[in-house]
Structures are given as structure tokens and as C-alpha cells.
XYZ file of C-alpha atoms in Angstrom:
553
model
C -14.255 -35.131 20.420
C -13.995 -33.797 23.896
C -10.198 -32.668 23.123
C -11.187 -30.969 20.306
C -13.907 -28.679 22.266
C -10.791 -27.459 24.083
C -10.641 -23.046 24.204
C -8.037 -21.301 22.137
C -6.554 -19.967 24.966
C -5.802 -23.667 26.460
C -4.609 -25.107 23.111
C -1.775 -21.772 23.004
C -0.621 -22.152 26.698
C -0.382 -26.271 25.998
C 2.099 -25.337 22.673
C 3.820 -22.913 24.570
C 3.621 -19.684 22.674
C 1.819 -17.170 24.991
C 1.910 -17.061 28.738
C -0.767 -16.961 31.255
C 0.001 -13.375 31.890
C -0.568 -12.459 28.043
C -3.838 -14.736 28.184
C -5.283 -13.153 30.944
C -4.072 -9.452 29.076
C -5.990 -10.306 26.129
C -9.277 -11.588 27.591
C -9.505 -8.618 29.814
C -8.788 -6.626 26.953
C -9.857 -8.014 23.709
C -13.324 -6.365 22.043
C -16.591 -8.908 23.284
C -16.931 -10.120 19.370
C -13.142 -9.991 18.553
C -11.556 -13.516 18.613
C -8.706 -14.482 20.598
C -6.690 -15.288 17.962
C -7.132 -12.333 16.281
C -6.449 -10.133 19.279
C -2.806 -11.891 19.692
C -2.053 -11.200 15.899
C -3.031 -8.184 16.359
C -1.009 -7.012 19.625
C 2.167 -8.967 17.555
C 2.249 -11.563 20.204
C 1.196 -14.587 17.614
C 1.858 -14.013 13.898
C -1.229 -15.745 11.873
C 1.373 -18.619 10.647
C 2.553 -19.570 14.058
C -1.895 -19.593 15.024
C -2.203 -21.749 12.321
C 0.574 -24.570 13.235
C -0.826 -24.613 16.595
C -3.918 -25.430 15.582
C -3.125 -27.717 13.077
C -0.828 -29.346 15.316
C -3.154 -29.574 18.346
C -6.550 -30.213 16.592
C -4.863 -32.336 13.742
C -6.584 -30.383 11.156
C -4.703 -29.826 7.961
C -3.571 -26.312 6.877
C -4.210 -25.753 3.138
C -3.099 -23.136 0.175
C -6.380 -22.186 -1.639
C -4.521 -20.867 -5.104
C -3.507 -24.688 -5.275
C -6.934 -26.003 -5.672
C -9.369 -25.208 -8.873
C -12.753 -25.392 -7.283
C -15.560 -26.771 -8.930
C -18.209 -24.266 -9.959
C -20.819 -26.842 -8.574
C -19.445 -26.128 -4.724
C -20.046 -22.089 -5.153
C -24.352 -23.593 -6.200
C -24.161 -25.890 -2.831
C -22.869 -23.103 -0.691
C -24.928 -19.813 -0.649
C -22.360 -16.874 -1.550
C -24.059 -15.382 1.588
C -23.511 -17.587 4.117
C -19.708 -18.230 2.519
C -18.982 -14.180 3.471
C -20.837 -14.811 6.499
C -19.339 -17.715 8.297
C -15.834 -17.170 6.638
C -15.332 -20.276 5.074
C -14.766 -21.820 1.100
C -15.964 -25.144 -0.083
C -13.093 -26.935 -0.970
C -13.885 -30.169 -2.137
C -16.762 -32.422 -2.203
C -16.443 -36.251 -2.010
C -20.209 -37.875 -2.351
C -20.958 -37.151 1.319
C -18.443 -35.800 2.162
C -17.427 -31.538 2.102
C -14.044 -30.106 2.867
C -14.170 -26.243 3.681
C -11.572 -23.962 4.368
C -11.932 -21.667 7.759
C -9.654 -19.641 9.187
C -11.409 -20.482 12.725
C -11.393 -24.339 12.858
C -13.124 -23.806 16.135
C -16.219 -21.747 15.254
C -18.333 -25.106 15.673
C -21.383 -22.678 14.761
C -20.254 -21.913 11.815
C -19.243 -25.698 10.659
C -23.178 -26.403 12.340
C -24.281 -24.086 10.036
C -22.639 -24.694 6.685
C -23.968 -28.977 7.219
C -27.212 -28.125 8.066
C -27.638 -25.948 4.752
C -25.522 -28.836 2.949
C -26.681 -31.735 4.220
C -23.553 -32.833 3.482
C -20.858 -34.418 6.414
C -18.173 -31.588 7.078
C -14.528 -31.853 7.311
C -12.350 -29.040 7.922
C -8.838 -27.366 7.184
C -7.706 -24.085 8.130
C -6.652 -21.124 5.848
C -5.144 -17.639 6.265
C -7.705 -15.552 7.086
C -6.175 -13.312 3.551
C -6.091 -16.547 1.339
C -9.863 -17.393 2.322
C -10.661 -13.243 1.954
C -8.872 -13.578 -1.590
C -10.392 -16.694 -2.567
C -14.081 -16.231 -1.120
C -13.893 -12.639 -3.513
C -12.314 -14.187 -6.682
C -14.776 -17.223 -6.879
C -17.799 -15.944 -5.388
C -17.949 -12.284 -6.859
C -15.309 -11.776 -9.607
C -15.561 -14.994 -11.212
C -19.608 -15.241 -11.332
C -19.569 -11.231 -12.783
C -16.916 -12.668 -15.310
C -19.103 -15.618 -16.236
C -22.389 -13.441 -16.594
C -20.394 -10.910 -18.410
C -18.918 -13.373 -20.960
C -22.291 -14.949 -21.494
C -24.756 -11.835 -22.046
C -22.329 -9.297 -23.231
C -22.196 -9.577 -26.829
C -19.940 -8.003 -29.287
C -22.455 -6.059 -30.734
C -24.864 -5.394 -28.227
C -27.591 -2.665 -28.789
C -28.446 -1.397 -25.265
C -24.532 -0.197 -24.920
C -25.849 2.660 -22.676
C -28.237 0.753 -20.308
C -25.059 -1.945 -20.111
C -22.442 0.315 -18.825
C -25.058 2.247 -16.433
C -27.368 -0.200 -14.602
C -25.714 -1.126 -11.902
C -27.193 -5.082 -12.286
C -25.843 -5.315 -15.429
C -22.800 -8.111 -15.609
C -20.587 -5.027 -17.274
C -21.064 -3.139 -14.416
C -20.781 -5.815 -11.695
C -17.661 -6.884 -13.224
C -15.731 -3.657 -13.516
C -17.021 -3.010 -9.015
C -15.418 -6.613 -8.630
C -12.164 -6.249 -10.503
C -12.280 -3.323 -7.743
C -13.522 -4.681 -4.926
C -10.700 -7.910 -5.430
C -7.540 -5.074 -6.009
C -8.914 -4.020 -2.421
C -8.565 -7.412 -1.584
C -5.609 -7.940 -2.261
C -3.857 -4.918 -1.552
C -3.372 -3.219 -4.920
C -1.989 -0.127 -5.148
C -3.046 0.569 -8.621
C -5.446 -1.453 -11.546
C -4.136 -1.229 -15.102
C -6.470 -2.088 -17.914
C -4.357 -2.623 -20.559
C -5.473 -3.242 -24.539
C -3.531 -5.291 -26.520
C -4.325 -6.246 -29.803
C -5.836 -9.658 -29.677
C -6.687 -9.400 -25.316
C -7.649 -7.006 -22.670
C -5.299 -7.175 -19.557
C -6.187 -6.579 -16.063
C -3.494 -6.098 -13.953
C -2.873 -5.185 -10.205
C 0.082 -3.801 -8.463
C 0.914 -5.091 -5.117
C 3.978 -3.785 -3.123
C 4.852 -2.189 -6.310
C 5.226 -4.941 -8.403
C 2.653 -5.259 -11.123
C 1.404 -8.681 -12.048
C -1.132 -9.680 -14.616
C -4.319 -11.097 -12.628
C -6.603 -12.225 -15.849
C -7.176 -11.484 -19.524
C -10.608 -10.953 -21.076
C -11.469 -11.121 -24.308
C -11.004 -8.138 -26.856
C -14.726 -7.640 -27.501
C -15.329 -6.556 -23.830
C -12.590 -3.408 -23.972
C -14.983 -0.810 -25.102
C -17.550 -1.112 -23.030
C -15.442 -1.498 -20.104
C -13.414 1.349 -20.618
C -16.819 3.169 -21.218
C -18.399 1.685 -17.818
C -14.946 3.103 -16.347
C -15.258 6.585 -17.442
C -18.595 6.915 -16.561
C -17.938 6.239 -13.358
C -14.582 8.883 -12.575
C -16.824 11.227 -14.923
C -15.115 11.304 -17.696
C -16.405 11.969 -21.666
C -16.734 8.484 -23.004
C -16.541 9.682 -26.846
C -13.427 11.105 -26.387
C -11.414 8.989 -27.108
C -8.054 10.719 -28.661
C -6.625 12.780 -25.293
C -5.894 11.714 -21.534
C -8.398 12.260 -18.972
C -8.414 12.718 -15.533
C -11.108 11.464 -13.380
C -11.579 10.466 -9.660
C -14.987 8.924 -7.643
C -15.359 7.142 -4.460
C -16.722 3.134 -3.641
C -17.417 1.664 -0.683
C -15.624 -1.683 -0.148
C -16.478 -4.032 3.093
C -17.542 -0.853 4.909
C -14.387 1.274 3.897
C -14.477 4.783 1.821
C -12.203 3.719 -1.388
C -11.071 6.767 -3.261
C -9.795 6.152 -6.980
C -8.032 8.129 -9.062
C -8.442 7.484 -12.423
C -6.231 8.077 -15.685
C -6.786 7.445 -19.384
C -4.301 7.297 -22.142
C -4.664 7.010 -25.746
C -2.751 3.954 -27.473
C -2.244 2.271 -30.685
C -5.128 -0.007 -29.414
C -7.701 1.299 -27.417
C -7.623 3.635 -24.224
C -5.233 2.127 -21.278
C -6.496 2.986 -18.261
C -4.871 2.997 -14.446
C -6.681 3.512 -11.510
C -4.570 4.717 -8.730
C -6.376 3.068 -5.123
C -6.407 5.643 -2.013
C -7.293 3.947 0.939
C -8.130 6.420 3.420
C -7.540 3.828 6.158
C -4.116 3.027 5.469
C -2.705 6.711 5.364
C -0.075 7.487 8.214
C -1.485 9.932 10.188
C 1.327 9.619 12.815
C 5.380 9.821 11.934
C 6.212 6.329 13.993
C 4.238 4.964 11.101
C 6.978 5.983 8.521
C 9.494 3.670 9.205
C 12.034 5.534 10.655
C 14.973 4.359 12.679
C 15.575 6.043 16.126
C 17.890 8.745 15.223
C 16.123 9.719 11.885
C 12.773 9.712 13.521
C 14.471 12.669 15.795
C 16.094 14.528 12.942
C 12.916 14.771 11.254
C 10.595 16.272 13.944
C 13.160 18.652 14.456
C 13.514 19.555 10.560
C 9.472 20.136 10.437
C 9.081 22.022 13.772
C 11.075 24.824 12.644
C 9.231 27.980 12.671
C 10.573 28.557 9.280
C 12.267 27.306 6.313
C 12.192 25.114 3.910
C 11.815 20.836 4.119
C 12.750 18.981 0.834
C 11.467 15.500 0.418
C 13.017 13.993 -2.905
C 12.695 10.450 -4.241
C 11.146 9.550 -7.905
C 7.064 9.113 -8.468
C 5.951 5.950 -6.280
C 8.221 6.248 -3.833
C 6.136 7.442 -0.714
C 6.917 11.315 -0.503
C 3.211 12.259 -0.618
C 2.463 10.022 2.512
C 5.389 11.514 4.692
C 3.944 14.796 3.632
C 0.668 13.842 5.019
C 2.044 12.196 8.446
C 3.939 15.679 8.977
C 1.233 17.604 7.925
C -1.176 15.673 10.453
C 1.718 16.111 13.586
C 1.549 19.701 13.077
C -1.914 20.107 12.236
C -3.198 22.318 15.665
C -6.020 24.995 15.676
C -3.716 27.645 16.276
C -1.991 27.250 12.654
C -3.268 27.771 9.471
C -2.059 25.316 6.929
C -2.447 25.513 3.389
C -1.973 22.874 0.884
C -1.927 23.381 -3.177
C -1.417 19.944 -4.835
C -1.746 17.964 -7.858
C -3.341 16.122 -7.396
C -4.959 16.283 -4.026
C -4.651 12.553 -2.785
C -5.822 12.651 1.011
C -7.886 14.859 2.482
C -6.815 15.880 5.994
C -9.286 17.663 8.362
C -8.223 21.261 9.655
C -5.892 21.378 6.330
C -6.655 23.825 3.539
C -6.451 21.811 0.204
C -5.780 23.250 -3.253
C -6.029 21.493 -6.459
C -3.752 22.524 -9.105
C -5.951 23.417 -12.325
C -3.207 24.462 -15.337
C -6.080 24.628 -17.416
C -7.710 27.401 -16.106
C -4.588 29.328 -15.223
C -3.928 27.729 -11.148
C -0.610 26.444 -11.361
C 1.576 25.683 -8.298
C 3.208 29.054 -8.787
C -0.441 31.440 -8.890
C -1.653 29.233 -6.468
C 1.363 30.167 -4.201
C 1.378 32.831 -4.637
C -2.487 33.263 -3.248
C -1.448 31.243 -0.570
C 0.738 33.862 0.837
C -2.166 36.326 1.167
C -4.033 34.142 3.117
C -2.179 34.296 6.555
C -0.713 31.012 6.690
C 1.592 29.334 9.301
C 2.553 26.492 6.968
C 2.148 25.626 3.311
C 3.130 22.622 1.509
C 3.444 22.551 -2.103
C 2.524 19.364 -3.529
C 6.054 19.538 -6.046
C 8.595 22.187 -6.976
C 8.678 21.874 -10.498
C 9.681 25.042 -12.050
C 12.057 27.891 -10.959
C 9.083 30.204 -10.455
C 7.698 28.256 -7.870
C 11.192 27.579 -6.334
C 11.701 31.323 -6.017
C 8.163 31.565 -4.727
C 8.606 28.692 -2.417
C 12.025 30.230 -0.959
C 10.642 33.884 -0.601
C 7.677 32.032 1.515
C 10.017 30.499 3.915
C 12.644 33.719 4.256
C 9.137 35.606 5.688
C 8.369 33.689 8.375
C 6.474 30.904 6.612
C 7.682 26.734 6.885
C 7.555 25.164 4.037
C 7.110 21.677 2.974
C 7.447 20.516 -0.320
C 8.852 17.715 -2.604
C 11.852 16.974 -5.788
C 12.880 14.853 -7.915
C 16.325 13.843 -7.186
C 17.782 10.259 -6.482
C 19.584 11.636 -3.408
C 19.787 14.082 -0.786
C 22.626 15.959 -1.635
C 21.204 16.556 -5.714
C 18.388 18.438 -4.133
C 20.402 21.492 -3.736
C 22.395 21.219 -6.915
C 19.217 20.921 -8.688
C 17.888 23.819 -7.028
C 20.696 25.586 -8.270
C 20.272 24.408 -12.123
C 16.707 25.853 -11.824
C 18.827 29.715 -11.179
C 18.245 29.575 -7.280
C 20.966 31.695 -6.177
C 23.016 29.852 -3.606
C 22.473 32.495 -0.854
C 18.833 31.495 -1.166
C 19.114 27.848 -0.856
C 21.283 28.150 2.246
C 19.350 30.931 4.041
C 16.361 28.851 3.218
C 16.776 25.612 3.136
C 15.836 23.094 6.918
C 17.327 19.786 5.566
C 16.511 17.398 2.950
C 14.890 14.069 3.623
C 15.333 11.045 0.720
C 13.526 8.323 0.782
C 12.505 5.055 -1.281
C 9.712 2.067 -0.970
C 11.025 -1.833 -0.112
C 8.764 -4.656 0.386
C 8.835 -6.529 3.748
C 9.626 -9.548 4.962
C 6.302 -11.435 5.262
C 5.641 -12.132 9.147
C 4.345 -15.182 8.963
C 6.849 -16.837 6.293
C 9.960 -15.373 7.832
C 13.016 -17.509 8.078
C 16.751 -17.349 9.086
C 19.031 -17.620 5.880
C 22.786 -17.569 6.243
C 24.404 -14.378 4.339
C 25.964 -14.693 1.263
C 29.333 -14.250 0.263
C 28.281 -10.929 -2.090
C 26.086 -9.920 1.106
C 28.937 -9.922 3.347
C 30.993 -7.755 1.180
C 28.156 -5.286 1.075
C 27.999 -5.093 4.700
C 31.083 -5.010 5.619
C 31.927 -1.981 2.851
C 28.964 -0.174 4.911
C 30.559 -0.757 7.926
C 28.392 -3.479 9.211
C 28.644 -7.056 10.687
C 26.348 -9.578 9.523
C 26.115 -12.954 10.917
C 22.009 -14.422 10.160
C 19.516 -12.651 7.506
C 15.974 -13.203 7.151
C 13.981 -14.164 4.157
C 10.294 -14.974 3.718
C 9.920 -18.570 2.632
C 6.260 -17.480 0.607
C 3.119 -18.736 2.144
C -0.411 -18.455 1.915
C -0.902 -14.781 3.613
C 1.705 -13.245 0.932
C 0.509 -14.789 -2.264
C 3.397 -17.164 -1.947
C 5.898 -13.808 -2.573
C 7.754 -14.146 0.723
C 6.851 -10.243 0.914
C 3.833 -8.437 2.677
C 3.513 -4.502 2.967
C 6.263 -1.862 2.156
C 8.231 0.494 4.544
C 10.290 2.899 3.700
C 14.150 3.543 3.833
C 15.734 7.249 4.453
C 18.359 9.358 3.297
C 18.643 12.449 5.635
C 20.539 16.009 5.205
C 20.297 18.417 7.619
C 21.784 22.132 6.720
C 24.000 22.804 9.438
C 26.587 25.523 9.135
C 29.112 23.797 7.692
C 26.926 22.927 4.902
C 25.684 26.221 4.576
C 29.273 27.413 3.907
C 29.917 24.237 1.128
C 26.589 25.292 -0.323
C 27.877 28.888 -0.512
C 31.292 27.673 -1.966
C 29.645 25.849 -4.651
C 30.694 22.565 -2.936
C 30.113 19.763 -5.639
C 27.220 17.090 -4.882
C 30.465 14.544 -3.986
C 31.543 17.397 -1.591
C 28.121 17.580 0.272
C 27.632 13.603 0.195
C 31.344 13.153 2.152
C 30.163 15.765 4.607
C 27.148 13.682 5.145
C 29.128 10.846 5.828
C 31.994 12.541 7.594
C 28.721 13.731 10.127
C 27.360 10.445 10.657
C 24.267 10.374 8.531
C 23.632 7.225 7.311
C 22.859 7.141 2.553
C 19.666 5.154 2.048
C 21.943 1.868 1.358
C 22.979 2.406 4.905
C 20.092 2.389 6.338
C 18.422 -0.147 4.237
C 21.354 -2.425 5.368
C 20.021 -1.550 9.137
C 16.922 -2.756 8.211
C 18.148 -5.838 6.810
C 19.736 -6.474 9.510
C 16.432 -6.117 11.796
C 14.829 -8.924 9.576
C 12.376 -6.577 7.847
C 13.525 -6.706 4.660
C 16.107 -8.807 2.320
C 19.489 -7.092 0.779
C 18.054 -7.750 -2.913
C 15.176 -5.471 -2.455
C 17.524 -2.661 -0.388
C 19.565 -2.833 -3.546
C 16.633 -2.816 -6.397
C 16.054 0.731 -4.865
C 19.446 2.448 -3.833
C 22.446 2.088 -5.542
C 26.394 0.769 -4.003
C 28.609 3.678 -3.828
């Protein structure tokens, strides 16, 4: 007993994975109510896999996977969903006496105290990642007891329709803020509720792949997809257009935005709720990903007093987010930026935001050109879709004026033949045009799974076509923190063009877009293979998901 009263701090030194100079950093350091633990995982000093062998190792506790276990709906009666959320911990498993629960902090003998004393029951532990328990706690505790109470007094005809989908205790209701609340959870980027014809589908996307997380039963689709609308303010008996909504939820203390879309099918209204989380957006460049040189190239692209900054890559692929990092690095008192999007994602502080309204006549062109009366320093226009708001856009940046704006294209170099397909003169384009930036989205190599692989054969090739040497890869082996996907987060990879003279001249010539892209080479700039492969190579990401998004020459 006495070994296992033993501090954090000793059991770390004893395994050998921090030093006495990063102990002492920490405790003179760390918050008074953050954990040690959670200070080192945080400062990237422990990764919350490594934590857990040490104290499984050490303490002799076993390390479990919740999504392996079905828990009995009994447990969730014996412990209080309060004191579960509270403490941080998930009954496991009971065995007469005997209760198993799952803590991330095997050591929070306060905690354990509590949960037996409002058991009576004797208490053994195992540890979990703190995600798997976050996950687990939400699913069984909130999303699964909404479910249950939905399934039971929902019926398919019910009367009361409109008190169902608007008091906020009714299970309707508490089911549609769960199915939310667990996307949070686990890290969705978007919900889809899709109707098929015999099932409802709820699915998430996480690190852009979408996944189906349950099915409910058909009878529920209607007044779900009423509850929904009501909620982004929508007209629930319309039912034969799109909509566009949007409303705001607080989640575990943090300011959700969703925006909400509804689409008309062969059975019932598909909806997708897009989640903004205000406290994931980069507000700083060195969050973007960027290798050393790039990182350089781009600050000097967007602190140009004029001129135009392309960033091109399809729908999903994170241009709206570099827009907002370079918006917030430039954002100073003595400028006047102006936005006009569509839709307005983020809203920055200090930043003028427009929201493009084609319904009442304020497309990106009218808004731009509005804009251009109102004394700005920079503008950025959420997309250039037309040639009016190209030539608008161009004129903007030949008066003095940077602009930032997005396309499009699947490269770099296709930005400025595409410009010239929409009947920008190519005069314009080069006068105009700072560089061109593309980028894509690739999932990362879970921390706390990560292993060395050896290359393949096929891998080698790839490398060594790029001009690269490859001797040891990483992959993520899929654990309990990842959803057992070997992948956690996404960063992005980068394509980058800057106009220089000499590219000026090729765009004057008419240079082709295999023209511009040897020129990029032939300078040193590295395609977004290339610099995928670089990332690779730092054991952030794998080769397949490098190639999913950019293509082999």
C-alpha cells in the first residue's frame, strides 16, 4: 500500500522519462489545480500513452480500451451521472462486491474514496485515456439515456409535436443537444443526419473521414429534423428547398457555433451541421503547419503593401483558416480590414465582416465594390468566383489595396491559368498578382500510438523520385486516444508560388501551366507531394494519406 501512495513525480523519475530538472520546471510552473501529468502532456515532454505505461507499470494497474466493453445499464443507476463527470471515472464492471472503474488518474485516492463510499461497493481500478473516458462518460451517461427516453416516449404519432421539439426537457430535444454535445466530444468536424428509407443515420466526421456513429429508427426523422430547424431558425414546413441556418451552444464551458444546412431528398430533409469551434481557430501562422522556408515565404507574400494573395485548394481543405491566421497577424489598429464572406465562419475582433446575401442583391462583387469606398488597408474576399469580382478584386490591389482571397484550383500554377479563362488579361494577373499559396488537409500520426515501420518498396520509389532518402517511417499503431484510427488531428501540407520576375514574364508569354510548374521546380519550391514527403519523413504523417490528397507527377 505504502508504494502505491508514492507522488507522480517519483513514479516518472523511477521509469526514467523526465528529469529532475523538468520536474522541478513543472511544479514551479504548473497551474495550483492542474495535475502533473497533465502539465507534462501538455509541455510535449510525456505523451498520454507513455503516462499511462508508467503507471500501469509502476502501480500494476491495468490499462483498458472502453469501446471494448458493453456496460451494463445497471452500473450508469449505481453511479450518479454527476459524480461520474465529476470525479472522471466510468463503472466498468461489477462483480458482487466488487466494482472496476476506469480513471484516467489512478492516483486521485479522493476520487476512488468517493465513488466506494456512494457504492458501498469494494473498488478496483484501471486507467483510461483521459479522451476514451471523455467519449465514453458522454455516450453512456448523456447520449445513450436521451436515446432511451426518446425511443420510449416519442411515439410515431404523437400529438404535442410542438411542445416535443421546443421544451428543452423533452427526450427529442435532449437527444438532438447530445448527438451535439458527443460530435464535440469527439472532435467532429461536421454531423450529417441522413434519411434513408427504412433508418435515420447519424453520422460524424472526424479528420475528414465520415463514419456512421448510430441509426435511429425512421419514425423519429421528422421531428428531429423539426427540433433541428428550430433551433438554426429555420421554417420547419418548408420542406421542398435548402435552408441555411446557424445558432450557438455552449458545450463544457466552450461557445460552439453551428452552421446548419438542409437539403431536400427522395426521403426526407438531410441535414449537415458544419461545427466551428472558436477555440481551435489559428490565430497565429506557426499554427498552420508550415515548414521553415514556407513559413518565411508566406509572411512575406501577406506583408506586401499591395497585391494580390491566392489561396487555392478544393472545399474542406483549410483555406478559410489560413485566411483567418493571416488576417489575425496583420490585424493592428492602424489598418482597416474588411472582410465580405460567405459564409462568415469566425468572427475576428478589429475585422470588418460582411456576409454575402445574393438574395437581396450583396454578392461578392457589390459588396466589393462597397468595400472600396470604405478606406480600407486590406480586404479579403471570402472566394473569387466570377470574372466580375476577379476584375474587381485586381483593380483593388493595382490602387494600393492587399488583397487576400481564395480559388479553386488543384495546384498553384492553375490559379493563374484559371484566372485567365475567367478573361483576366494577363497584364493584370502579373501586375497584380503576390504569389499563390496551395494547400490540402492530412491526418496525423497519433502521438501516443506512434511507431517506427520500415518503408516499403513502393515508398522508396516515391521518395527517391522526389529526391529524398528514406530509411524509418512512422505509423500509428491505433489506441485508445485515436478511436483505434492510428490518426489524431490534421495539419496541413503546402504548395507555394511566388511571382517573381521571371514568372511575370512566362505569365506575360502565355507560359503553359507545365511551363510555370518547371519554373517552380527549377526555383526550388517544393509541389505539395514534396512537402508532404517532408512531413513524412518528420513522423507526422504516413505516405498513404500524403498521397490520398496530392497526386505523383
Amino acid at each position: 500500500m505504502k508504494a502505491s501512495r508514492k507522488r507522480l513525480g517519483d513514479l516518472l523519475l523511477e521509469a526514467g522519462v523526465i528529469s529532475e530538472q523538468q520536474l522541478t520546471y513543472a511544479l514551479e510552473n504548473k497551474s495550483r489545480d492542474e495535475k502533473l501529468g497533465d502539465f507534462f502532456i501538455k509541455e510535449n515532454v510525456l505523451t498520454e500513452q507513455q503516462l499511462i505505461e508508467v503507471l500501469e507499470f509502476q502501480l500494476g494497474i491495468p490499462h483498458i480500451t472502453l469501446n471494448k466493453y458493453a456496460i451494463d445499464p445497471e452500473l450508469l443507476q449505481l453511479v450518479p451521472r454527476e459524480l461520474a463527470k465529476r470525479v472522471n471515472i466510468m463503472p466498468v464492471r461489477r462483480d458482487k462486491n466488487k466494482l472496476l472503474i476506469a480513471m484516467s488518474d489512478p492516483m486521485d485516492y479522493f476520487a476512488i474514496e468517493e465513488v466506494r463510499m456512494a457504492t458501498g461497493c469494494q473498488i478496483e481500478t484501471s486507467i483510461a485515456a483521459k479522451d476514451d473516458l471523455y467519449r465514453t462518460i458522454t455516450k453512456y451517461y448523456d447520449l445513450q439515456a436521451s436515446m432511451d427516453a426518446a425511443l420510449s416516449e416519442v411515439e410515431v404519432n404523437t400529438p404535442e409535436v410542438q411542445q416535443e421539439i421546443t421544451d428543452e426537457d423533452s427526450p427529442i430535444v435532449r437527444l438532438v443537444n447530445q448527438i451535439i454535445a458527443n460530435g464535440v466530444a469527439q472532435r467532429a468536424s461536421d454531423i450529417h443526419f441522413d434519411p434513408q428509407e427504412t433508418e435515420y443515420k447519424v453520422r460524424y466526421r472526424t479528420d475528414g473521414i465520415l463514419r456512421t456513429e448510430r441509426s435511429l429508427p425512421k419514425h423519429m426523422q421528422n421531428m428531429m429534423t423539426a427540433r433541428v430547424k428550430i433551433m438554426g431558425g429555420l421554417n420547419i414546413t418548408e420542406n421542398r428547398i435548402p435552408q441555411d441556418g446557424r445558432f450557438k451552444v455552449n458545450i463544457e464551458f466552450k461557445h460552439i457555433d453551428i452552421r446548419l444546412s438542409t437539403l431536400p431528398t427522395v426521403y426526407g430533409e438531410k441535414i449537415v451541421m458544419r461545427i466551428l469551434d472558436v477555440s481551435n481557430v489559428a490565430t497565429d501562422i506557426s499554427q498552420l503547419g508550415f515548414t521553415k522556408k514556407n513559413k518565411t515565404l508566406f509572411q512575406k507574400m501577406i506583408e506586401k503593401p499591395n497585391g494580390i494573395v491566392l489561396i487555392t485548394g478544393p472545399t474542406g481543405s483549410g483555406k478559410s483558416s489560413t485566411l483567418y491566421a493571416a488576417l489575425s497577424n496583420l490585424n493592428d489598429e492602424e489598418v482597416n480590414i474588411i472582410t465580405i464572406e460567405d459564409p462568415v465562419e469566425y468572427q475576428l475582433n478589429g475585422v470588418n465582416q460582411i456576409q454575402v446575401k445574393e438574395e437581396i442583391g450583396l454578392t461578392f462583387a457589390t459588396g466589393l465594390r462597397s468595400i472600396l469606398r470604405q478606406d480600407p488597408d486590406i480586404i479579403m474576399v471570402g472566394e473569387i468566383r466570377d470574372t466580375e469580382t476577379a476584375q474587381i478584386a485586381i483593380r483593388a490591389s493595382l490602387t494600393g489595396h492587399l488583397v487576400l482571397s481564395t480559388l479553386h484550383t488543384n495546384n498553384a500554377v492553375e490559379s493563374v491559368s484559371r484566372l485567365q479563362d475567367m478573361g483576366i488579361e494577363p497584364f493584370l494577373i502579373s501586375s497584380s498578382l503576390v504569389g499563390i499559396m496551395a494547400q490540402r488537409l492530412v491526418r496525423q500520426i497519433c502521438r501516443d500510438c506512434s511507431t517506427e515501420i520500415e518503408p516499403s518498396n513502393r515508398e522508396r520509389e516515391i521518395f527517391q523520385s522526389n529526391g529524398f532518402m528514406v530509411n524509418k517511417l512512422r505509423k500509428g499503431r491505433g489506441c485508445a486516444a485515436c478511436g483505434n484510427t492510428g490518426y489524431r488531428g490534421r495539419l496541413a501540407i503546402h504548395e507555394f508560388l511566388p511571382v517573381d520576375r521571371e514568372l511575370k514574364e512566362l505569365i506575360l508569354k502565355h507560359a503553359s501551366s507545365y511551363e510555370m510548374g518547371d519554373y517552380m521546380k527549377k526555383a526550388g519550391h517544393h509541389t505539395l507531394l514534396q512537402d508532404g514527403l517532408l512531413k513524412v519523413l518528420d513522423g507526422v504523417t504516413t505516405t498513404e494519406e500524403v498521397l490520398r490528397v496530392a497526386t505523383i507527377d
